[in-house]
Each structure stands twice: as C-alpha cells, then as structure tokens.
Coordinates of C-alpha atoms in Angstrom, one line a residue:
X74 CA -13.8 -21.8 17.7
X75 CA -10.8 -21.1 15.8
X76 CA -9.1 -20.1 19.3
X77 CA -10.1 -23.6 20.2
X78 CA -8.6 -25.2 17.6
X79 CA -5.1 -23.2 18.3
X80 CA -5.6 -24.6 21.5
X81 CA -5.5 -28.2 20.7
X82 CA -2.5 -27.5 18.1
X83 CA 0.9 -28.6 20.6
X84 CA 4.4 -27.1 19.8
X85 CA 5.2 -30.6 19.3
X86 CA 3.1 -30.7 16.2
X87 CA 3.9 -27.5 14.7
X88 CA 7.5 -28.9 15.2
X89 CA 7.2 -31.9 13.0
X90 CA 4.9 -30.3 10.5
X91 CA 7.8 -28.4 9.7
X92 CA 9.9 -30.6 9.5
X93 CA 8.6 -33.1 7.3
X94 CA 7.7 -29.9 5.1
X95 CA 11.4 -29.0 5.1
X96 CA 12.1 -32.6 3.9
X97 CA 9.5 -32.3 1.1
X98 CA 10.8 -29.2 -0.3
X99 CA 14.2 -30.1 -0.3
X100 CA 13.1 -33.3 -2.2
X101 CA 10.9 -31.2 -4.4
X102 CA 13.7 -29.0 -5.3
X103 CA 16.5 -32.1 -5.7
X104 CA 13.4 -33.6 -7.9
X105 CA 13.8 -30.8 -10.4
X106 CA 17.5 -30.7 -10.5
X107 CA 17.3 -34.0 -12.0
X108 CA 14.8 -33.5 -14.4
X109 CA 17.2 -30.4 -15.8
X110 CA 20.5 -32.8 -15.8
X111 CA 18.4 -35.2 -17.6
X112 CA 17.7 -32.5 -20.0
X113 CA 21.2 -31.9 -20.5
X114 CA 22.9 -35.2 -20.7
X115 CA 19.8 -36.8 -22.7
X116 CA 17.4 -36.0 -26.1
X117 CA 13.9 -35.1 -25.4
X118 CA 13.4 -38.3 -27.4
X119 CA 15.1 -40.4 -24.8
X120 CA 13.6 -38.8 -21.8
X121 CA 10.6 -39.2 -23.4
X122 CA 11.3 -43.0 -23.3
X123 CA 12.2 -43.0 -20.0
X124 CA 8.9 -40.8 -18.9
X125 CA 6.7 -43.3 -20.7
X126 CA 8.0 -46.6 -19.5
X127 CA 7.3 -44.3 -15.7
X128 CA 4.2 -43.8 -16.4
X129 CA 3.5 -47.4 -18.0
X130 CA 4.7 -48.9 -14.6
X131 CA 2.9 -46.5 -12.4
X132 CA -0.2 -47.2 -14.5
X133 CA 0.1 -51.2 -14.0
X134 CA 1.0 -50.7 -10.1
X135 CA -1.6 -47.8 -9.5
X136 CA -4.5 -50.8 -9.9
X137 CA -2.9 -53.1 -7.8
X138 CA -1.9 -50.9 -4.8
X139 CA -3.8 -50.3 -2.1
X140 CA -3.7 -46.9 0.3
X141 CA -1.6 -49.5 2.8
X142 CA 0.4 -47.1 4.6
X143 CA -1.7 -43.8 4.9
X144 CA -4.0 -46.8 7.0
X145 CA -1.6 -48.7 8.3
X146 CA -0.2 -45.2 9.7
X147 CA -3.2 -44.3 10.9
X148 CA -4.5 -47.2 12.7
X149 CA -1.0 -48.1 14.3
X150 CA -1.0 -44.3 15.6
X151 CA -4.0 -44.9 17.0
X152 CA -3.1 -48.3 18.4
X153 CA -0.1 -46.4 20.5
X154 CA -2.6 -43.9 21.4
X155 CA -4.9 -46.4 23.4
X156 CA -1.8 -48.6 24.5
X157 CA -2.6 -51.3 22.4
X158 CA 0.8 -52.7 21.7
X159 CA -0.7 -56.1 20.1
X160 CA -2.8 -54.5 17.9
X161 CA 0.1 -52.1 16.8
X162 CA 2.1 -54.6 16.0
X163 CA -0.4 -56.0 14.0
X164 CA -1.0 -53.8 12.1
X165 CA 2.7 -53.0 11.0
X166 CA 2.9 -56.9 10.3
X167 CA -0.4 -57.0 8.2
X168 CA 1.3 -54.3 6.3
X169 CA 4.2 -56.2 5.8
X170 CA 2.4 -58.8 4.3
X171 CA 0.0 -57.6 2.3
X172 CA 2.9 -54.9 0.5
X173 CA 4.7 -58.3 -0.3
X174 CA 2.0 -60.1 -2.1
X175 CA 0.7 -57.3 -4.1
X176 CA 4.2 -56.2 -5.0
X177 CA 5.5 -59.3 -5.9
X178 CA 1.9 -60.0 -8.3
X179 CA 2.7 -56.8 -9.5
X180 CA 6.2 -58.0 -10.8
X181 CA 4.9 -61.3 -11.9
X182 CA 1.7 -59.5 -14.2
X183 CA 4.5 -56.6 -15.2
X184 CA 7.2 -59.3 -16.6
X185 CA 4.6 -61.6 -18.1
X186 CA 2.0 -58.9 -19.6
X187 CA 3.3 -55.6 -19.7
X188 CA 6.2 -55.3 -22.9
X189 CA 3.3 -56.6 -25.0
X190 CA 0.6 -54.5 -23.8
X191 CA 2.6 -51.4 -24.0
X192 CA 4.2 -52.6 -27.5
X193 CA 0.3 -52.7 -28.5
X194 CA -0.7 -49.4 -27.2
X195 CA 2.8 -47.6 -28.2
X196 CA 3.8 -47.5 -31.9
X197 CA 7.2 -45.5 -31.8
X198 CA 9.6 -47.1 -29.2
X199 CA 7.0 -49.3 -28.1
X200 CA 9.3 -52.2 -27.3
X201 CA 12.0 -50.3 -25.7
X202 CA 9.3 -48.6 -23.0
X203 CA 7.5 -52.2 -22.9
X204 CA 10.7 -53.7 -21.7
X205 CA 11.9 -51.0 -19.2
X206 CA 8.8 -50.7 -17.5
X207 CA 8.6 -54.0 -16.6
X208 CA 12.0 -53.7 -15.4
X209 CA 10.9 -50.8 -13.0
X210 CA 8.2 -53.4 -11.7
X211 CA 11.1 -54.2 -9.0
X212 CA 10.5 -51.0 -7.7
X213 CA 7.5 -51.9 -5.6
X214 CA 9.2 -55.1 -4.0
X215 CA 12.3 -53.4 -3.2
X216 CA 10.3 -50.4 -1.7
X217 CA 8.6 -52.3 0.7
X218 CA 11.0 -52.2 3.8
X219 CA 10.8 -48.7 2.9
X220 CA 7.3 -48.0 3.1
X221 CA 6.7 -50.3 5.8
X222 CA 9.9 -49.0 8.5
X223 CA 8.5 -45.2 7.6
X224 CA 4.6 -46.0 8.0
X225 CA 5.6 -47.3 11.8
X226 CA 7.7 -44.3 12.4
X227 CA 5.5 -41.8 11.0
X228 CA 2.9 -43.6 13.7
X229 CA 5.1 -43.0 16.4
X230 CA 6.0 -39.3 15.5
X231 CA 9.7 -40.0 14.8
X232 CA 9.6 -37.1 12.3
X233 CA 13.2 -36.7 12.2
X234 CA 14.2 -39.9 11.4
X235 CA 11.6 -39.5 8.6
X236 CA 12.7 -36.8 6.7
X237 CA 16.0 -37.7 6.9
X238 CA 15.3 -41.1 4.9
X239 CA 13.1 -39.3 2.6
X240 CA 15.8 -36.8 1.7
X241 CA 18.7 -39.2 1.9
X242 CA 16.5 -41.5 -0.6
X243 CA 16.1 -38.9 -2.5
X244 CA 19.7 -38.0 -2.7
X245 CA 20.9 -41.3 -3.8
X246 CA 18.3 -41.2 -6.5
X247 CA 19.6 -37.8 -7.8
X248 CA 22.9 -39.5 -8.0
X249 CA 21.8 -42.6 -9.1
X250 CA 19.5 -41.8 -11.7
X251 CA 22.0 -38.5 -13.1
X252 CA 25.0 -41.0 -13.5
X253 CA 22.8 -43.7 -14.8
X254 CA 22.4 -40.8 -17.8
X255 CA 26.1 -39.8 -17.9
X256 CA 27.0 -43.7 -18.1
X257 CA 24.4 -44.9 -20.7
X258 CA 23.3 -42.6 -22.5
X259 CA 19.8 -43.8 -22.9
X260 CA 16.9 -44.0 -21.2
X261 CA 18.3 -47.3 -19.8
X262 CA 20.6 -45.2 -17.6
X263 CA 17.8 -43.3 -15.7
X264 CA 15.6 -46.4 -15.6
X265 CA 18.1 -48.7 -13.9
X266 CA 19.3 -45.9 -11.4
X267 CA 15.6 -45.2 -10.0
X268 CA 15.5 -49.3 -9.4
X269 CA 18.7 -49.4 -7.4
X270 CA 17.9 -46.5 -5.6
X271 CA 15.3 -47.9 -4.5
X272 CA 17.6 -50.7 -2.7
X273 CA 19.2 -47.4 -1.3
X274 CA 16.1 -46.1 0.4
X275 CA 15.0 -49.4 2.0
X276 CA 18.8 -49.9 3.5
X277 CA 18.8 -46.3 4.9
X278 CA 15.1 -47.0 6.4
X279 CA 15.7 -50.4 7.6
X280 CA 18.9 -48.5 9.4
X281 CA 16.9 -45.7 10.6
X282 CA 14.1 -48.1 11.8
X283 CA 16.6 -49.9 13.8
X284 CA 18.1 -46.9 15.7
X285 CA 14.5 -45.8 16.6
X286 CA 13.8 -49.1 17.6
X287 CA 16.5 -48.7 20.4
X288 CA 15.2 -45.3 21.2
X289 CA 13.7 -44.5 25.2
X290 CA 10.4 -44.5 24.8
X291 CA 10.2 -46.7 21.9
X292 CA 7.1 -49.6 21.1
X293 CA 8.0 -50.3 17.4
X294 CA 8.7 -53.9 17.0
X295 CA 10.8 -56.5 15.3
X296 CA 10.0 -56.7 11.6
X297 CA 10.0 -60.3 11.8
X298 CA 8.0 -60.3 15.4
X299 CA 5.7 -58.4 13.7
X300 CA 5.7 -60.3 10.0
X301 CA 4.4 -63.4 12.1
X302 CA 1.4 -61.4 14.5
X303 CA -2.1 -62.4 13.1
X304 CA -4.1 -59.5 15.8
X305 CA -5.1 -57.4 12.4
X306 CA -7.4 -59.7 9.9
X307 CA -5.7 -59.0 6.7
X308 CA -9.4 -58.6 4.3
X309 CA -9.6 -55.4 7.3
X310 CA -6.7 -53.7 5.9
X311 CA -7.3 -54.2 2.2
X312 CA -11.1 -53.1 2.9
X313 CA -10.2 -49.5 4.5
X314 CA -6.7 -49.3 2.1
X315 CA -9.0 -49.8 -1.4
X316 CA -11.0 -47.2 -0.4
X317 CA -8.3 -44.2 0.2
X318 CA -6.0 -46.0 -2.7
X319 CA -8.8 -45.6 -5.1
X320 CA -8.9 -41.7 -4.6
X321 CA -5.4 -41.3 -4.7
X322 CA -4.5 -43.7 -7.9
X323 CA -7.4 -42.0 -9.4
X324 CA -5.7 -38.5 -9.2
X325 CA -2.4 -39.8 -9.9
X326 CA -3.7 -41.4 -13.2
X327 CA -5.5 -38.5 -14.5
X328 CA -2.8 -36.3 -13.8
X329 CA 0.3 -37.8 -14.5
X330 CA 0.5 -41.1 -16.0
X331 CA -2.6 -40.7 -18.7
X332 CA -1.7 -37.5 -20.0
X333 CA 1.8 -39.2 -20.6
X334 CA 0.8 -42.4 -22.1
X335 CA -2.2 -40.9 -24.2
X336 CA 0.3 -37.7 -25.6
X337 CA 3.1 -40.7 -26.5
X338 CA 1.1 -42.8 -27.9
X339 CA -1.1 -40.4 -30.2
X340 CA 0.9 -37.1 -30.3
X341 CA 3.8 -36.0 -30.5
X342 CA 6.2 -38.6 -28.4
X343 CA 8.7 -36.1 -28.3
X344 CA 6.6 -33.5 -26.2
X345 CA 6.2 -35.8 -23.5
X346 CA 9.8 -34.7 -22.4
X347 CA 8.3 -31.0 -22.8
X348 CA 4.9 -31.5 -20.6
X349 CA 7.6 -33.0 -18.1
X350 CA 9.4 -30.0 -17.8
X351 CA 6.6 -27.1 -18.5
X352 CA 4.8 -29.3 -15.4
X353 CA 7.9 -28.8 -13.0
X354 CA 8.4 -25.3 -13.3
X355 CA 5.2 -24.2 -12.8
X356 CA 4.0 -26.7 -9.6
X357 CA 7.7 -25.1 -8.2
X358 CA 5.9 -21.7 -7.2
X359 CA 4.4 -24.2 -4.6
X360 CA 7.1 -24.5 -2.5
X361 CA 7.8 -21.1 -1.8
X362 CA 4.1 -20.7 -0.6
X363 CA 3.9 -23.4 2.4
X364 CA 3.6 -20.6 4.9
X365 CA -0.5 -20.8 4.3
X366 CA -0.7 -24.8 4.8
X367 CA 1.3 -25.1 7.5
X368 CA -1.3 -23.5 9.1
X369 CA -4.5 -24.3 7.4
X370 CA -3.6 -27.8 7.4
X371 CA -3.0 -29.0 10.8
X372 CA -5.5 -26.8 12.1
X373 CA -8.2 -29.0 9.6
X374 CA -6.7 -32.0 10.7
X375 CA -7.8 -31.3 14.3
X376 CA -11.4 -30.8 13.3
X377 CA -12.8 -34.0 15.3
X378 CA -12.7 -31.5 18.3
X379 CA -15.2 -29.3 17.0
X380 CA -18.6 -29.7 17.5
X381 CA -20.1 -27.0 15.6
X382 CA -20.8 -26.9 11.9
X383 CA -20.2 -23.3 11.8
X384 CA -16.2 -23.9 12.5
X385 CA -15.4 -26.7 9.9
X386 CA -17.1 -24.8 7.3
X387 CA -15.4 -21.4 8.1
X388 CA -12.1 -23.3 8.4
X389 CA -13.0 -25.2 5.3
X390 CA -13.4 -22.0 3.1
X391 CA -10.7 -19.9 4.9
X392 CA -8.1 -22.8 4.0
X393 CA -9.0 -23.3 0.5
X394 CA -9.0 -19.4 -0.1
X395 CA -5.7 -19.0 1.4
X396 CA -4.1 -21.9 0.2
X397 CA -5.7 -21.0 -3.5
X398 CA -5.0 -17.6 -3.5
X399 CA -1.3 -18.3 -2.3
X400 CA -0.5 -20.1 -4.7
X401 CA -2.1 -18.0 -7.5
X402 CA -0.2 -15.0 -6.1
X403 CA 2.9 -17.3 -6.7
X404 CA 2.2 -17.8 -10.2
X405 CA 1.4 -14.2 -10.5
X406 CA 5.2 -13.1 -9.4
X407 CA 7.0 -16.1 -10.9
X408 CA 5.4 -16.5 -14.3
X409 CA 7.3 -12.8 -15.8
X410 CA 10.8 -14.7 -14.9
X411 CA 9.6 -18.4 -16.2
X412 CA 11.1 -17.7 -20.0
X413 CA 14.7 -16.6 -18.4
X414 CA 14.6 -19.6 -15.8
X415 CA 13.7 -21.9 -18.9
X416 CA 16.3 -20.5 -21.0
X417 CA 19.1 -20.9 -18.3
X418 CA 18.1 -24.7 -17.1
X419 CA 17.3 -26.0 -20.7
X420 CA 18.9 -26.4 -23.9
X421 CA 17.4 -24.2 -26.6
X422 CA 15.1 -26.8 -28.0
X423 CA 13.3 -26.7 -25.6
X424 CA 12.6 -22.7 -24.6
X425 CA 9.7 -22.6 -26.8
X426 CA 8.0 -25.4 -26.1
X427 CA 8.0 -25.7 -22.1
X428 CA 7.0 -21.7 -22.3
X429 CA 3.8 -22.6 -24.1
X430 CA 2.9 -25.5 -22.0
X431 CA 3.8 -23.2 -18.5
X432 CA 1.2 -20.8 -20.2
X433 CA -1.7 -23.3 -20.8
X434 CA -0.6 -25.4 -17.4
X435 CA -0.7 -22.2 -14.8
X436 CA -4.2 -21.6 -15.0
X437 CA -4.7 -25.0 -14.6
X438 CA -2.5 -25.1 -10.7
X439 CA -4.3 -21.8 -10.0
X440 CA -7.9 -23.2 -10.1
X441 CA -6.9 -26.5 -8.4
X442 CA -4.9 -24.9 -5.5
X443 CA -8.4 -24.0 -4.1
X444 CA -8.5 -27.3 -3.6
X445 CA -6.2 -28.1 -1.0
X446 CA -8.8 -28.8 1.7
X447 CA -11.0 -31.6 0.0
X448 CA -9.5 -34.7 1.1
X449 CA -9.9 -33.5 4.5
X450 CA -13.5 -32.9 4.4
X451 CA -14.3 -35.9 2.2
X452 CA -12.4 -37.6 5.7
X453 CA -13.5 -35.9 8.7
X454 CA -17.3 -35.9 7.3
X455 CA -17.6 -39.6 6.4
X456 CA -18.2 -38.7 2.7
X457 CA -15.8 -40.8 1.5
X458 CA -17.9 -42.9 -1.3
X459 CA -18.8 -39.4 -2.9
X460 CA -15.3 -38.8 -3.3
X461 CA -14.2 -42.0 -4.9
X462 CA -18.1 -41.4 -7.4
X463 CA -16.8 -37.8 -8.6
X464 CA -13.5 -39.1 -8.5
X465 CA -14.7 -42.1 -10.9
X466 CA -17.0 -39.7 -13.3
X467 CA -13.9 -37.5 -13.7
X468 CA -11.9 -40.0 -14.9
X469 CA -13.7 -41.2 -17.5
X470 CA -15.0 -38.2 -18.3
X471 CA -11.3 -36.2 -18.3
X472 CA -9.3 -39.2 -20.2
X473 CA -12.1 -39.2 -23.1
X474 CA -11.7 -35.1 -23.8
X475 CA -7.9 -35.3 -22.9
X476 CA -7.8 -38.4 -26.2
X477 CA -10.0 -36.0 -28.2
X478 CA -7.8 -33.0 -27.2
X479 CA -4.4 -34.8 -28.1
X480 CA -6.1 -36.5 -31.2
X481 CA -6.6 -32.7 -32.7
X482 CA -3.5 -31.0 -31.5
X483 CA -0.6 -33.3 -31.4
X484 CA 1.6 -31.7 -29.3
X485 CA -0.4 -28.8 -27.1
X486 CA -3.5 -31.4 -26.7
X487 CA -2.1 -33.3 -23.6
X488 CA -1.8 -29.8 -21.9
X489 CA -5.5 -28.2 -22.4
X490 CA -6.8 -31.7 -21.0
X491 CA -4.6 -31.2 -17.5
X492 CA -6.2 -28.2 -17.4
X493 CA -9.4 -29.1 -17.8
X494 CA -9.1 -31.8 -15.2
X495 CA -7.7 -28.9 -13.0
X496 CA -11.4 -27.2 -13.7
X497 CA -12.9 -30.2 -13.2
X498 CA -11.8 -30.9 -9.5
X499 CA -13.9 -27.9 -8.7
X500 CA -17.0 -30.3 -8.6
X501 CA -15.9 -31.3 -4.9
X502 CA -15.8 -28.4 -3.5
X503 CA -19.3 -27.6 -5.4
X504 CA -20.3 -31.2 -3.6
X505 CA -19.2 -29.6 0.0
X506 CA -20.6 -26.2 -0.4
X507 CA -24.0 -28.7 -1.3
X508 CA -23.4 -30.5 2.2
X509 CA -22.3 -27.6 4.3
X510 CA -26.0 -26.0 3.1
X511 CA -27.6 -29.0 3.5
X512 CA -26.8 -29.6 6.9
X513 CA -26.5 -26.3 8.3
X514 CA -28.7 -26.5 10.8
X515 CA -27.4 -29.8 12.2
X516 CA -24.5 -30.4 14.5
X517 CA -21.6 -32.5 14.2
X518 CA -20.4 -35.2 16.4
X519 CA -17.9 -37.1 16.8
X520 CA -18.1 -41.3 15.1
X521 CA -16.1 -44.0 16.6
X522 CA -14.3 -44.6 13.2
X523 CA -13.1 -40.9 13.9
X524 CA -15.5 -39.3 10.9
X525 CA -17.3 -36.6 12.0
X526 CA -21.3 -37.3 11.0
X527 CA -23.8 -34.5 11.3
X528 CA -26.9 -35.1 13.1
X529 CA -29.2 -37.8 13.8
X530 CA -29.8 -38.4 10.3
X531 CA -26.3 -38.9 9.6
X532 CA -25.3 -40.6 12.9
X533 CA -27.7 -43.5 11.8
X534 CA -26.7 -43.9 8.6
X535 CA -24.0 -46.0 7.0
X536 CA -20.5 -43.9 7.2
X537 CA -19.8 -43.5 3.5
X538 CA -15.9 -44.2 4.9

C-alpha cells in the first residue's frame, strides 16, 4: 500500500511541497527577527500593548471569518480538474464577495464596538489597545486581494508565484513593522506598519496574479469577470467555509489570542511580551525538522486512493509518530543552547523570564507535535462534526483552567494553561484510535464530496463534513 501511495505522489508535487515549505521557513525565520528587533527598540510593556491590541483584533475577526480560501482553493482546484471553467470562476468571484462583506462588517463592528469592549475587559492600557485594535481592523479589508489572487493560484499550482508573495509580504512587514518601532517608539509604530503592509502584500499579489494570468496554460480570470459570475450560490460557500473556519479559529483562540488577552487582563501585562518570546523560540526547533512532513504529509493527503483501512491507519500512526517524535528530538538537542540563544537576542530583562516559560512551554509542543496528522483524518473520513464537538468542549474547557491558572499565578499561569491545551489535543487522536477500532473490519471508499466513508453503514449516513 504504501508503495501505492509513492506511486500516486508526482515529482511535480514533491516540487511545490518544497517549495512552499522553503517559503514558510524563511517567513518563520523573518517572523522571529522581528519579534527580537521589537525587543530591542521597544519595553516589554509596549510590546505588550502591541501583542494585546493583536490578539484583540484577531479575537473580533476570528468570529466573523469563515475558512473562505482553504474552500475556495479547494473547490476551484477541483473545478480545473473536471474543466469546469464557469464554475471556477465562480468560485474565485463568490470569494471575492463574500471576503468583502465580512471584512468590511468586521471594520464597521471593530470601529463602533471594540475600544469599549476592550477598555471594559482591560484595566491597564485598556484604551490605548481598544483604540489600536480597531485600527488593525483594516487589516482584513486590505488583505482581501491578497487572499483572494493566492487562493486562485494555489488552485492552479502556481507555487512559485506563491511563495514569492508570501515571502515578499513578509519582507515588507519586517521592514515595515521594525521602522514603525524605530520611528515611534510605541506600540503605535508596530501597529500602523503591520496595516500598511498589508497594502504591500495585496499590490505584490495583485502583480503576481496578473503575470500568471498571462501565463501559457493559464484559466484564472479577470478579478472583475469573476466579481460579477453568479455560477457558485454564495449560502454554498459560507456553509462548507464555517465548518473548516470553526476548527481553525477555535485553535487559534485557544492558543494564541486567549492566553494573551486573559494573561493581560488578569496577570501580569508585562509577561505578555515574555509568553511572546518564550513561545517563538521553542516552536523554532520546528523548522529544522520538516524533513518528516514533507513526507508524511503529502503522502496523507493522497489517501482517497486507498481503499483499505489497514493503510490510512498505518499511515495515520506512522505520520504522527514521526512527525511527534521529530520534533521532540528537536527540543531534545536545542533546549541545552535556549539560555545562550536568549541571552544573545534579548536584553537582560528578559533572560529569566522567557527561560522559564521555554521550560513549561516545551513539553507542551512535544505532546502536541503527535498531532500533526488530525486535520487530515478528521477530512478524509468525513468526521468533520466531531472535530468541531472536541474542538468546542476544549475550548471552554481550556479557557476556564487557563483563567483559574492565571488568576493564581500572575505571571507563569498563562503558560501551564498552553500546556494543558497541548495535552488536551490528545483527545483526537484518542477519538481516531476509537474509529480506526471501530471500523476495522470495514472498508473504505471513496464519497463524491471526496471524504472517504467506511462501509455500508457509513456510506448511508450523513457525512459529518
């Protein structure tokens, strides 16, 4: 089976996996140098500030967005696949649209609600953070060329001209965002630099969409041809985009932008800065140990061609305990040389600190790095509305320990609740080692939605998808 699978996995593929990989780590690493100039040009208090009026804004535009463009990618792909140009273009138009409206509601509800929600919530620079995260509410709006050029190229495999937006976007926001520090001095300076790089990275994608436009071989349309093509019913899109964007806003609240909000507005505001930092270096081991996914991955994204239950489970387990154990081997090397790295990127006000974080964080990325593989099988089996009920129950039940834990330790508390929302993710792979046994004598087949049901029993039921 796994020769099978090998098989069915083109050069071509391999090719652009790496590349958009390459893309992501350089990205990854231009990410952190930021962070560290940050550190040196601003306080801990004014990072903070900036970090908080982030994760306010992320917060407000995590329950408005909807998983658009992993859809919209999909189905347009798909589209091209079966040579259905109108449909295509359809779909890049219903994109279009929809990304407006809920961008620009976003902007209206973050200028008219937001300052005085956050001012309520945060005591101590409340009004500051309130205003500047409903400045970043552009953000959205001016993404949307953006998200919409890179959706239609990702569709049509023009990897390339992907990554190089990505890093080129992410280039001007290192610059950006750096001399927005150096000019200000505030957290107004990093705030207003992430907003106009923004603009940046929908001019180079709206450039880069046009050249691959005029590319041999190339279907993508007219942004304007396709803003007025009505072949995709709009409530279609926003039914199949709540359900991925619920899984995915769910993870990013309970990992990034809760922890930060709860630890600024009950701890210590000043240790958001150091959470920021202690949480960069220790997700950097990841991006020395790609080797694993590049692999694992792609072959688990092929799995609609095999028919046998025995393969996706043993493809399944073999990912998540190379992937886990990669990355846990990283941690093992790295964390002996994270005090000297801290010491020569940080300011000495910080050493302590981010070293005692790293500590409680790594075992935290060690136990949720087996975890690499559950998205995947949550897709390809149709399972879908379990995801989105664990997801759900860990929510609630993570933010509630992750108050109590910042309630009784002011400053360390924000970082024993990531962890134990690390621990918690463990229930979904519990939940497919449950339906791996329960169907272990059944078969898989392939849907027509493209999930992968098992049996007879599962063939005729609702696809939780």
């Amino acid at each position: 089976m796994i020769a099978k699978i090998r098989s069915a996995l083109g050069s071509r593929f391999i090719r652009q996996s790496s590349t958009l990989q390459g893309a992501a780590a350089v990205n990854a690493l231009s990410s952190a140098l930021g962070l560290f100039l940050l550190v040196s040009i601003l306080g801990a208090g004014e990072i903070s500030v900036f970090y908080l009026a982030t994760s306010s804004y992320s917060v407000l535009w995590g329950l408005l967005n909807l998983g658009l463009a992993s859809v919209a990618t999909s189905r347009i792909s798909a589209s091209l696949r079966a040579g259905e140009t109108d449909r295509m273009i359809g779909w890049v138009g219903v994109m279009l649209r929809l990304s407006l409206i809920l961008s620009g509601t976003a902007l209206l509800i973050g200028v008219l609600f937001l300052p005085s929600v956050v001012e309520a919530v945060i005591d101590e620079n409340g009004p500051r953070i309130g205003r500047l995260s409903a400045v970043m509410m552009l953000i959205p709006l001016l993404d949307v060329p953006r998200i919409v050029c890179c959706a239609a190229m990702q569709a049509e495999r023009r990897m390339h001209a992907l990554a190089r937006v990505d890093i080129g976007q992410e280039m001007c926001r290192l610059i950006l965002v750096v001399s927005g520090a150096l000019a200000f001095g505030t957290a107004v300076g990093p705030v207003l630099g992430t907003v106009v790089a923004s603009v940046a990275g929908s001019a180079l994608a709206l450039e880069a969409y046009g050249r691959e436009r005029k590319a041999e071989g190339s279907v993508l349309p007219r942004l304007w041809t396709a803003f007025k093509t009505r072949t995709v019913p709009a409530r279609l899109a926003v039914r199949e985009g709540a359900k991925v964007g619920i899984v995915r806003n769910i993870d990013s609240l309970g990992t990034q932008n809760l922890p930060t909000l709860i630890l600024g507005s009950m701890g210590d505001q000043k240790w958001v800065a150091y959470l920021r930092v202690a949480q960069r270096m220790i997700t950097m081991t990841r991006l020395f140990m790609q080797g694993i996914n590049r692999t694992a991955l792609p072959a688990l994204s092929q799995l609609a061609g095999v028919k046998d239950l025995v393969g996706l489970r043993r493809l399944y387990w073999r990912a998540s305990l190379y992937s886990g154990g990669a990355i846990t081997l990283g941690l093992l090397i790295t964390m002996p040389f994270l005090p000297f790295i801290i010491r020569w990127v940080t300011p000495a006000e910080y050493w302590d600190p981010v070293w005692l974080l790293s500590l409680i964080l790594a075992p935290g990325l060690a136990i949720v790095s087996f975890s690499v593989a559950n998205d995947i099988f949550y897709l390809v089996t149709g399972q879908m509305r379990v995801a989105i009920i664990i997801s759900l129950i860990g929510l609630v039940v993570n933010t509630a320990l992750l108050a109590l834990l910042v309630h009784s330790f002011p400053r360390i508390g924000a970082a024993l609740g990531l962890t134990f929302t690390c621990l918690f993710s463990q229930i979904h792979m519990g939940y497919a080692w449950y339906w791996f046994r329960k169907n272990d004598h059944l078969f898989l087949r392939e849907q027509p939605d493209g999930a992968i049901a098992a049996g007879a029993s599962l063939a005729k039921s609702r696809p939780a998808s």
